[in-house]
PDB file of C-alpha atoms in Angstrom:
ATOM      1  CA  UNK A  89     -57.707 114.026 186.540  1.00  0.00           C
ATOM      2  CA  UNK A  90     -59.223 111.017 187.988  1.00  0.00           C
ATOM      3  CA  UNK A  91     -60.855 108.276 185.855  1.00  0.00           C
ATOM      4  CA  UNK A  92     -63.760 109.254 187.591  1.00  0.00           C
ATOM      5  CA  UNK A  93     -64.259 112.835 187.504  1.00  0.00           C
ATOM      6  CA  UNK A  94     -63.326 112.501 183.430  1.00  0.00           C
ATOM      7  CA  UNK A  95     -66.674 110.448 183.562  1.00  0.00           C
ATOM      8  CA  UNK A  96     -68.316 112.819 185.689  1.00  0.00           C
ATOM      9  CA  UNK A  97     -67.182 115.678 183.205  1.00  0.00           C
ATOM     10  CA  UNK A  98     -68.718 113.188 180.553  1.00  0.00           C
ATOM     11  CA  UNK A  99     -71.981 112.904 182.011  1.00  0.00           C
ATOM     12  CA  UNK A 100     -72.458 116.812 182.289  1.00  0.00           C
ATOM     13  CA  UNK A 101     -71.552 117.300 178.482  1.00  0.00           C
ATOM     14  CA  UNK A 102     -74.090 114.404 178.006  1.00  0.00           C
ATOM     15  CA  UNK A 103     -76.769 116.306 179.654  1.00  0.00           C
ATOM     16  CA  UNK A 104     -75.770 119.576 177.312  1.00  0.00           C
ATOM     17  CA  UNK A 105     -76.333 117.696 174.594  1.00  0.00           C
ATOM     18  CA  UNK A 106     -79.554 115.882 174.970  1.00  0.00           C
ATOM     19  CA  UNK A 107     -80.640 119.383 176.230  1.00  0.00           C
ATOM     20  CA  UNK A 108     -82.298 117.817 179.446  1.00  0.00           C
ATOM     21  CA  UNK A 109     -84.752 120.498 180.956  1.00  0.00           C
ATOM     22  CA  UNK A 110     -84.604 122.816 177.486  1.00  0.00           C
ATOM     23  CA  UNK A 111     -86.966 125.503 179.626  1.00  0.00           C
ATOM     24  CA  UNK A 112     -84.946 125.376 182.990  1.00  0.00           C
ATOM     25  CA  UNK A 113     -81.669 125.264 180.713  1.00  0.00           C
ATOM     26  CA  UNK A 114     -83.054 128.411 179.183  1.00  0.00           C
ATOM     27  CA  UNK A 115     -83.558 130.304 182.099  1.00  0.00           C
ATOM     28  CA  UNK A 116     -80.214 129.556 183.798  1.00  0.00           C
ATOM     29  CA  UNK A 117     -76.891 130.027 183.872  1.00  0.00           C
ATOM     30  CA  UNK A 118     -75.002 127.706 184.748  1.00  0.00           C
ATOM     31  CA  UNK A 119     -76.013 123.646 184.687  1.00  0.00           C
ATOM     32  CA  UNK A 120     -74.946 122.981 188.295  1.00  0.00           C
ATOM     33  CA  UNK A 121     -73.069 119.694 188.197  1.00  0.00           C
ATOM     34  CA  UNK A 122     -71.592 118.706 191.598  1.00  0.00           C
ATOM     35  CA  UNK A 123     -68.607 120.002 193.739  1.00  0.00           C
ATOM     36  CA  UNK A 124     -65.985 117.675 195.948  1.00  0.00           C
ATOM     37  CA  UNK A 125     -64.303 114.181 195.556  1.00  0.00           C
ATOM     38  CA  UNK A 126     -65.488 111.964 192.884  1.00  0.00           C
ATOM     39  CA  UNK A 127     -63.705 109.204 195.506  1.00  0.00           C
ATOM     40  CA  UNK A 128     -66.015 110.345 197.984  1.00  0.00           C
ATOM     41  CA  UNK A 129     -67.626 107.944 200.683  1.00  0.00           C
ATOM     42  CA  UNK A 130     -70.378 110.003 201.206  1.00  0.00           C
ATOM     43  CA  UNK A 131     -73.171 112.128 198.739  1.00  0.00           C
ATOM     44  CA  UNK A 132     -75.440 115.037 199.887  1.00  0.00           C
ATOM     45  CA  UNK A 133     -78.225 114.975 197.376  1.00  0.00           C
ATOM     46  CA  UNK A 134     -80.228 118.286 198.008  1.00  0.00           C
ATOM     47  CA  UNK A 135     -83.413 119.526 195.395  1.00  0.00           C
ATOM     48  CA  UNK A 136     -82.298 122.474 192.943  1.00  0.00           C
ATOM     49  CA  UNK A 137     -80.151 124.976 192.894  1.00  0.00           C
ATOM     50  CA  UNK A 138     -80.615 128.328 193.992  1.00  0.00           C
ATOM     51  CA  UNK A 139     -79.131 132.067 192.711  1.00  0.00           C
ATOM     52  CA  UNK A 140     -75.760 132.020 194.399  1.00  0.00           C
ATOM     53  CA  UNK A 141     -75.457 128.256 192.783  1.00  0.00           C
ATOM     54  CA  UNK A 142     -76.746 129.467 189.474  1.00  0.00           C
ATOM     55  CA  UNK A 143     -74.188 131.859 189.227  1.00  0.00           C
ATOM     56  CA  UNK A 144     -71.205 130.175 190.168  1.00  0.00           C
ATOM     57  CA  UNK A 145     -71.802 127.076 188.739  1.00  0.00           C
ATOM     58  CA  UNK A 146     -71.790 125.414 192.188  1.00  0.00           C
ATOM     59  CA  UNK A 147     -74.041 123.194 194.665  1.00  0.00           C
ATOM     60  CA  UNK A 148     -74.677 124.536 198.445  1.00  0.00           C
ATOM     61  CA  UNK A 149     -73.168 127.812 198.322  1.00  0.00           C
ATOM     62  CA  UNK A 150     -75.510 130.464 199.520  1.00  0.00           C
ATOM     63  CA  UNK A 151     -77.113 130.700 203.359  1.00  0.00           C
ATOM     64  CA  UNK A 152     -77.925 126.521 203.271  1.00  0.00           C
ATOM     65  CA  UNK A 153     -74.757 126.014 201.981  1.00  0.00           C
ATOM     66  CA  UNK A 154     -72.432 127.604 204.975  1.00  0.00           C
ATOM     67  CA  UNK A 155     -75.047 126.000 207.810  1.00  0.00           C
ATOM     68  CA  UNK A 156     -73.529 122.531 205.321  1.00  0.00           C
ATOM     69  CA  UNK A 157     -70.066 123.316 205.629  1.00  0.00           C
ATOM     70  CA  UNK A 158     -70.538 124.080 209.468  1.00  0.00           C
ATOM     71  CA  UNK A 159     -71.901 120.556 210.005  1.00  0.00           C
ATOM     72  CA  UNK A 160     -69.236 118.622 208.220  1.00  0.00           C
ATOM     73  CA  UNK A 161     -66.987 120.502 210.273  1.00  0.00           C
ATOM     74  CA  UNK A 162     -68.856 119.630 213.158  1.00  0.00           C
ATOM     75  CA  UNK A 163     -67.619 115.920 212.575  1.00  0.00           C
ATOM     76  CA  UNK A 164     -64.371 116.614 211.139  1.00  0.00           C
ATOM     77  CA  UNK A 165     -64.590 117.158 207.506  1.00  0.00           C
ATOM     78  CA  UNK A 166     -64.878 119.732 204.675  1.00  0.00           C
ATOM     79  CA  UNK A 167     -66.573 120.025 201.331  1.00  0.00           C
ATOM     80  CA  UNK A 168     -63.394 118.524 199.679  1.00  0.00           C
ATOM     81  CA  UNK A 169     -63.574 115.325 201.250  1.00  0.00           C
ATOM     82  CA  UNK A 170     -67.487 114.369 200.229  1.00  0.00           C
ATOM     83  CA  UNK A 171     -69.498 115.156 197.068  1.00  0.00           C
ATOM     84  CA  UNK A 172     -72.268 117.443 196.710  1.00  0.00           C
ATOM     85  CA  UNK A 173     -75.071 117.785 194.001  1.00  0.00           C
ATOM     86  CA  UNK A 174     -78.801 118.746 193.546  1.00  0.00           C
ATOM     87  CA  UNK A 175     -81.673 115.942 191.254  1.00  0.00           C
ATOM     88  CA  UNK A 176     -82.222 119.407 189.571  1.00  0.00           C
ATOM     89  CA  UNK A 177     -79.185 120.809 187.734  1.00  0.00           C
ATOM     90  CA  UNK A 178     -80.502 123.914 187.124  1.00  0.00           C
ATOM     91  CA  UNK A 179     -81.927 126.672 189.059  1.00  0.00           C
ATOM     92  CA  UNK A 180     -85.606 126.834 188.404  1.00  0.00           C
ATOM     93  CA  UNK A 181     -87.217 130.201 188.078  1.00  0.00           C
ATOM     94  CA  UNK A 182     -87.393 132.219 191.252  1.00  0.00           C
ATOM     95  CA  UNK A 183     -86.312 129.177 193.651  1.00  0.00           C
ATOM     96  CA  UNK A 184     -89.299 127.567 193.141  1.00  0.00           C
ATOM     97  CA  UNK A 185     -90.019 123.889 194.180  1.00  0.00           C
ATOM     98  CA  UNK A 186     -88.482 122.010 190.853  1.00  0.00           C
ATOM     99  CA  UNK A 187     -91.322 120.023 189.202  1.00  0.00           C
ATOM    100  CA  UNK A 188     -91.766 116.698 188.889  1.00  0.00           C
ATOM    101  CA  UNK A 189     -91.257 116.300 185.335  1.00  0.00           C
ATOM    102  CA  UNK A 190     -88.147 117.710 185.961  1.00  0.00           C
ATOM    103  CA  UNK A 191     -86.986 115.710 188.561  1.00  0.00           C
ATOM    104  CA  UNK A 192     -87.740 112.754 186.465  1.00  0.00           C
ATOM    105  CA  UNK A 193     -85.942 114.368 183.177  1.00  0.00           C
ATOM    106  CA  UNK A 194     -82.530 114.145 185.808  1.00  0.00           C
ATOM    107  CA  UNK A 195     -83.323 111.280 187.577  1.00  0.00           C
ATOM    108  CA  UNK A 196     -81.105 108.566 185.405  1.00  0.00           C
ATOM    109  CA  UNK A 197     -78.255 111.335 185.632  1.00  0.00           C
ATOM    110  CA  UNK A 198     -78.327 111.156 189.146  1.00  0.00           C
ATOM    111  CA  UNK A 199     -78.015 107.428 188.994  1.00  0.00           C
ATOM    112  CA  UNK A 200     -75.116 107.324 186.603  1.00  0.00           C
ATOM    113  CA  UNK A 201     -73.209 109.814 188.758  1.00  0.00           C
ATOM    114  CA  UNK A 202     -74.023 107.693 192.085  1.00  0.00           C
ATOM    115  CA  UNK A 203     -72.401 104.520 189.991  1.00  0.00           C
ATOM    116  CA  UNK A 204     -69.628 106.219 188.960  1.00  0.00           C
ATOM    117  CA  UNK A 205     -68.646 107.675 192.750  1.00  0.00           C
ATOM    118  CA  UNK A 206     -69.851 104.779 194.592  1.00  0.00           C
ATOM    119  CA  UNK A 207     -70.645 106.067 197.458  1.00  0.00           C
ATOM    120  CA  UNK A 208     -71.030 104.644 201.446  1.00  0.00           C
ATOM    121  CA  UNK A 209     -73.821 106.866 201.957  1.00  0.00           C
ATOM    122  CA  UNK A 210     -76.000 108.861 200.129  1.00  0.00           C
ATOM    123  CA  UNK A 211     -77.532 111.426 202.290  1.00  0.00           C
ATOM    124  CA  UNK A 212     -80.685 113.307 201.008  1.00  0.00           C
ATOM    125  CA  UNK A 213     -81.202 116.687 202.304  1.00  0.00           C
ATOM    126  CA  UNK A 214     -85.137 117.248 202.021  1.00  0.00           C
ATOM    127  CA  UNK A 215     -87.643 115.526 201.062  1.00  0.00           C
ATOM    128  CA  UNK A 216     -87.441 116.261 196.941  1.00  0.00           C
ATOM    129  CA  UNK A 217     -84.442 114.204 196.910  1.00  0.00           C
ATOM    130  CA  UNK A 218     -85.368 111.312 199.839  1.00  0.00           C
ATOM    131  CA  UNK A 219     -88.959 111.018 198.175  1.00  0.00           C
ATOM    132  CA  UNK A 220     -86.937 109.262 194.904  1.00  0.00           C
ATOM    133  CA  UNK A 221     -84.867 107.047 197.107  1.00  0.00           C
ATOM    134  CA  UNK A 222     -87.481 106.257 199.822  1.00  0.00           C
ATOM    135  CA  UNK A 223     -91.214 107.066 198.327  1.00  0.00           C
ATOM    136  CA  UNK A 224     -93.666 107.197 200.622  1.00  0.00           C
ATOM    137  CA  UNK A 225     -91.728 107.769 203.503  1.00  0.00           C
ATOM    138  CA  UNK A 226     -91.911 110.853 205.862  1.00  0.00           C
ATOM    139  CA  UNK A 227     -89.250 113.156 206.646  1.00  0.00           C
ATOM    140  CA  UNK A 228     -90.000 113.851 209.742  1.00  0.00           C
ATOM    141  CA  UNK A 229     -90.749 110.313 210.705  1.00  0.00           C
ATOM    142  CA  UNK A 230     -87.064 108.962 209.540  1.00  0.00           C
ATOM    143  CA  UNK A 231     -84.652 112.012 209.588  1.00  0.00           C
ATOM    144  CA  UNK A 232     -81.140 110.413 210.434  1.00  0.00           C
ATOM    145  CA  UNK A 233     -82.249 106.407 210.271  1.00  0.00           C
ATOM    146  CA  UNK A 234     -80.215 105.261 207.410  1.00  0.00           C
ATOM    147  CA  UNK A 235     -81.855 102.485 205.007  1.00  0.00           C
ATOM    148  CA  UNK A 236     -80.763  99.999 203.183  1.00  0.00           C
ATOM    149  CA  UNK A 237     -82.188 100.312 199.324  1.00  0.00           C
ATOM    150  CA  UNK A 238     -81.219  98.985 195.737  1.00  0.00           C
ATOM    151  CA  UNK A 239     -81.736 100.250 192.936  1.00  0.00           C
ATOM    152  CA  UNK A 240     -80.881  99.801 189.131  1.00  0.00           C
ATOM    153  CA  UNK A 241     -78.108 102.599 187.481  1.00  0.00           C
ATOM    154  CA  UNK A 242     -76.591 101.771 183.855  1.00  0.00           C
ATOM    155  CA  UNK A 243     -78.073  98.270 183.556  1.00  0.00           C
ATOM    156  CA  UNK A 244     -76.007  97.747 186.813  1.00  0.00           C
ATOM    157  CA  UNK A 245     -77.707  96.912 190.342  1.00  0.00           C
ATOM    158  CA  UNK A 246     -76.478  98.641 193.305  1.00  0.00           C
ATOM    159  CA  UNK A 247     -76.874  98.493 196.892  1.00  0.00           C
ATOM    160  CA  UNK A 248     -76.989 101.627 198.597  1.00  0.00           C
ATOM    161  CA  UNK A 249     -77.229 103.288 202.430  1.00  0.00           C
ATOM    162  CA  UNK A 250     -79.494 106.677 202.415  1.00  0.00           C
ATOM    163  CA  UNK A 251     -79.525 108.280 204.862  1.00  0.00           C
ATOM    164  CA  UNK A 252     -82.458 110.668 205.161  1.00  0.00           C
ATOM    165  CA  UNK A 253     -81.833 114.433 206.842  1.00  0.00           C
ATOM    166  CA  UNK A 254     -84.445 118.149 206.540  1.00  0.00           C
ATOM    167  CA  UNK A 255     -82.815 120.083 204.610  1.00  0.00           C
ATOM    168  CA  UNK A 256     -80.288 122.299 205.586  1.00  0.00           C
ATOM    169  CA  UNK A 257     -82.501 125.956 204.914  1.00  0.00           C
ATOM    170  CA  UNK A 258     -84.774 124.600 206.858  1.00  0.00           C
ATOM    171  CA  UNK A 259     -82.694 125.218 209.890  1.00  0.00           C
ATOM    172  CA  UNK A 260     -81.405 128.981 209.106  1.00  0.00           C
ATOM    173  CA  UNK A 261     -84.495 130.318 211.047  1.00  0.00           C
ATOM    174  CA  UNK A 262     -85.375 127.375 213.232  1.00  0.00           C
ATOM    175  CA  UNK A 263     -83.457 126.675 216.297  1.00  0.00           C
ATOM    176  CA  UNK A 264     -84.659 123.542 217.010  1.00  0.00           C
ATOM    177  CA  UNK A 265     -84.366 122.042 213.809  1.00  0.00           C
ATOM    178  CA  UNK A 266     -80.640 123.137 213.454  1.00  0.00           C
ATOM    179  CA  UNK A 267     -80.076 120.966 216.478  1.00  0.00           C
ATOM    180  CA  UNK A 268     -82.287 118.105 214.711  1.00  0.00           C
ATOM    181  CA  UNK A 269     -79.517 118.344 211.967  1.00  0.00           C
ATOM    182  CA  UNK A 270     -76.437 118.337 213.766  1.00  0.00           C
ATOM    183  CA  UNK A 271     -77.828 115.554 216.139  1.00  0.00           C
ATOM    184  CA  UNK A 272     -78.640 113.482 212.822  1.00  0.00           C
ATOM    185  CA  UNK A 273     -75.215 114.917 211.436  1.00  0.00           C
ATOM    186  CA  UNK A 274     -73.010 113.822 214.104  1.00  0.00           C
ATOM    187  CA  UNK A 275     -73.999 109.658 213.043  1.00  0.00           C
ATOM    188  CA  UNK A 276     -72.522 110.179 210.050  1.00  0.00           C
ATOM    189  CA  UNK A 277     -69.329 109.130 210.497  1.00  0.00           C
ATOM    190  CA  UNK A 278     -70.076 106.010 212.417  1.00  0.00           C
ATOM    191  CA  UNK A 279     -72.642 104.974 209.783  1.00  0.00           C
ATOM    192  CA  UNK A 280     -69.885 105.002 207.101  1.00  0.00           C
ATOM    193  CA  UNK A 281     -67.670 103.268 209.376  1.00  0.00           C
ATOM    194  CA  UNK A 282     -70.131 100.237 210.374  1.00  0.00           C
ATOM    195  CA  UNK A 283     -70.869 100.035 205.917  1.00  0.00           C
ATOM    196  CA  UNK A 284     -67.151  99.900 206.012  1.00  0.00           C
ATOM    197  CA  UNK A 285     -66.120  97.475 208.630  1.00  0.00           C
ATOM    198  CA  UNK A 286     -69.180  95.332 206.914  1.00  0.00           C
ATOM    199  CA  UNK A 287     -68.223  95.582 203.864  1.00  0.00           C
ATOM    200  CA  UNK A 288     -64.570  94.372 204.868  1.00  0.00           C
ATOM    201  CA  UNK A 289     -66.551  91.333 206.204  1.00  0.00           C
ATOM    202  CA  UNK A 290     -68.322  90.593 203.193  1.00  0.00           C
ATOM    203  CA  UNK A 291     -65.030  90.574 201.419  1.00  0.00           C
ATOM    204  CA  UNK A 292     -62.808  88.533 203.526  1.00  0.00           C
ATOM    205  CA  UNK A 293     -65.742  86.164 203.748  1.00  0.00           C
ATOM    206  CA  UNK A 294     -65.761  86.039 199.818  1.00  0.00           C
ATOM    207  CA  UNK A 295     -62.000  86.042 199.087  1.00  0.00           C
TER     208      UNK A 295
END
């Protein structure tokens, strides 16, 4: 096991302990952690999860979750080669919207595990997750524009890319927006490939 997914698996007992979200905890069965490569270059960030999640302890599995896998196929990857996770690590009762207590109760957690995979690009699948990372900005204004933001994680500042996209069950019954998203999909390899060649740059220039 990677030095990195030990302190991922540290992180998740951290949030058994403190009992983060007692009353979502409660009602769910599994705390839903993250799934792929701790080494990844880029994060999907979506809200909550949902039943199929719940019960096998896993992000973007259900109906969302196979319209996610087609798209990262749809530029040449799979679920192994990014990392996937939710603000909300547990399902909330009957799929509701999770509140925003709660998304403030996981907020640092979702830092800490962004500063320990150090991603090129954090992409944000709705607008529960972009709203933390971009506030005030509208979805449907910036879907696919990637930004630029920093922001403070374990006393550490980092700079980060997000890059805003709808979420993906937004598409299962709307044919236009499933073309939105694999439009907005299909610049995500040449957005972690400009971060890439720039950060390169940035390092030769400071070596």
């Amino acid at each position: 096991m990677t030095n990195k997914a030990m302190l991922l698996q540290d992180l998740a007992a951290e949030i058994l302990e403190q009992k983060i979200c007692p009353q979502l905890a409660a009602g769910a069965k599994n705390l839903v952690m993250g799934d792929g490569s701790p080494d990844a270059d880029i994060v999907f960030i979506g809200e909550a999860p949902g039943k199929n999640e719940d019960e096998q302890g896993l992000p973007f599995v259900g109906a969302a979750g196979k319209f996610l896998n087609e798209m990262l196929a749809s530029v040449g990857m799979e679920r192994s080669d990014v990392y996937i996770t939710n603000i909300v690590k547990y399902r909330p009762p009957n799929n509701r919207d999770p509140l925003p207590e709660e998304k403030t109760e996981f907020w640092p957690f979702l830092l800490r595990q962004l500063a320990i995979i150090q991603p090129k690009v954090i992409v944000t699948l709705g607008r529960h997750s972009m709203e933390y990372f971009l506030p005030n900005a509208k979805i449907s204004a910036i879907h696919g524009q990637p930004k630029r933001i920093h922001l403070e994680a374990d006393g550490e500042e980092f700079e980060w890319v997000i890059m805003p996209l709808f979420h993906p069950a937004a598409a299962l019954y709307n044919g236009a927006m499933r073309e939105t998203l694999l439009e907005d999909f299909a610049k995500l390899p040449a957005v972690v490939k400009q971060i890439q060649t720039r950060d390169n740059v940035l390092k030769i220039m400071t070596e």
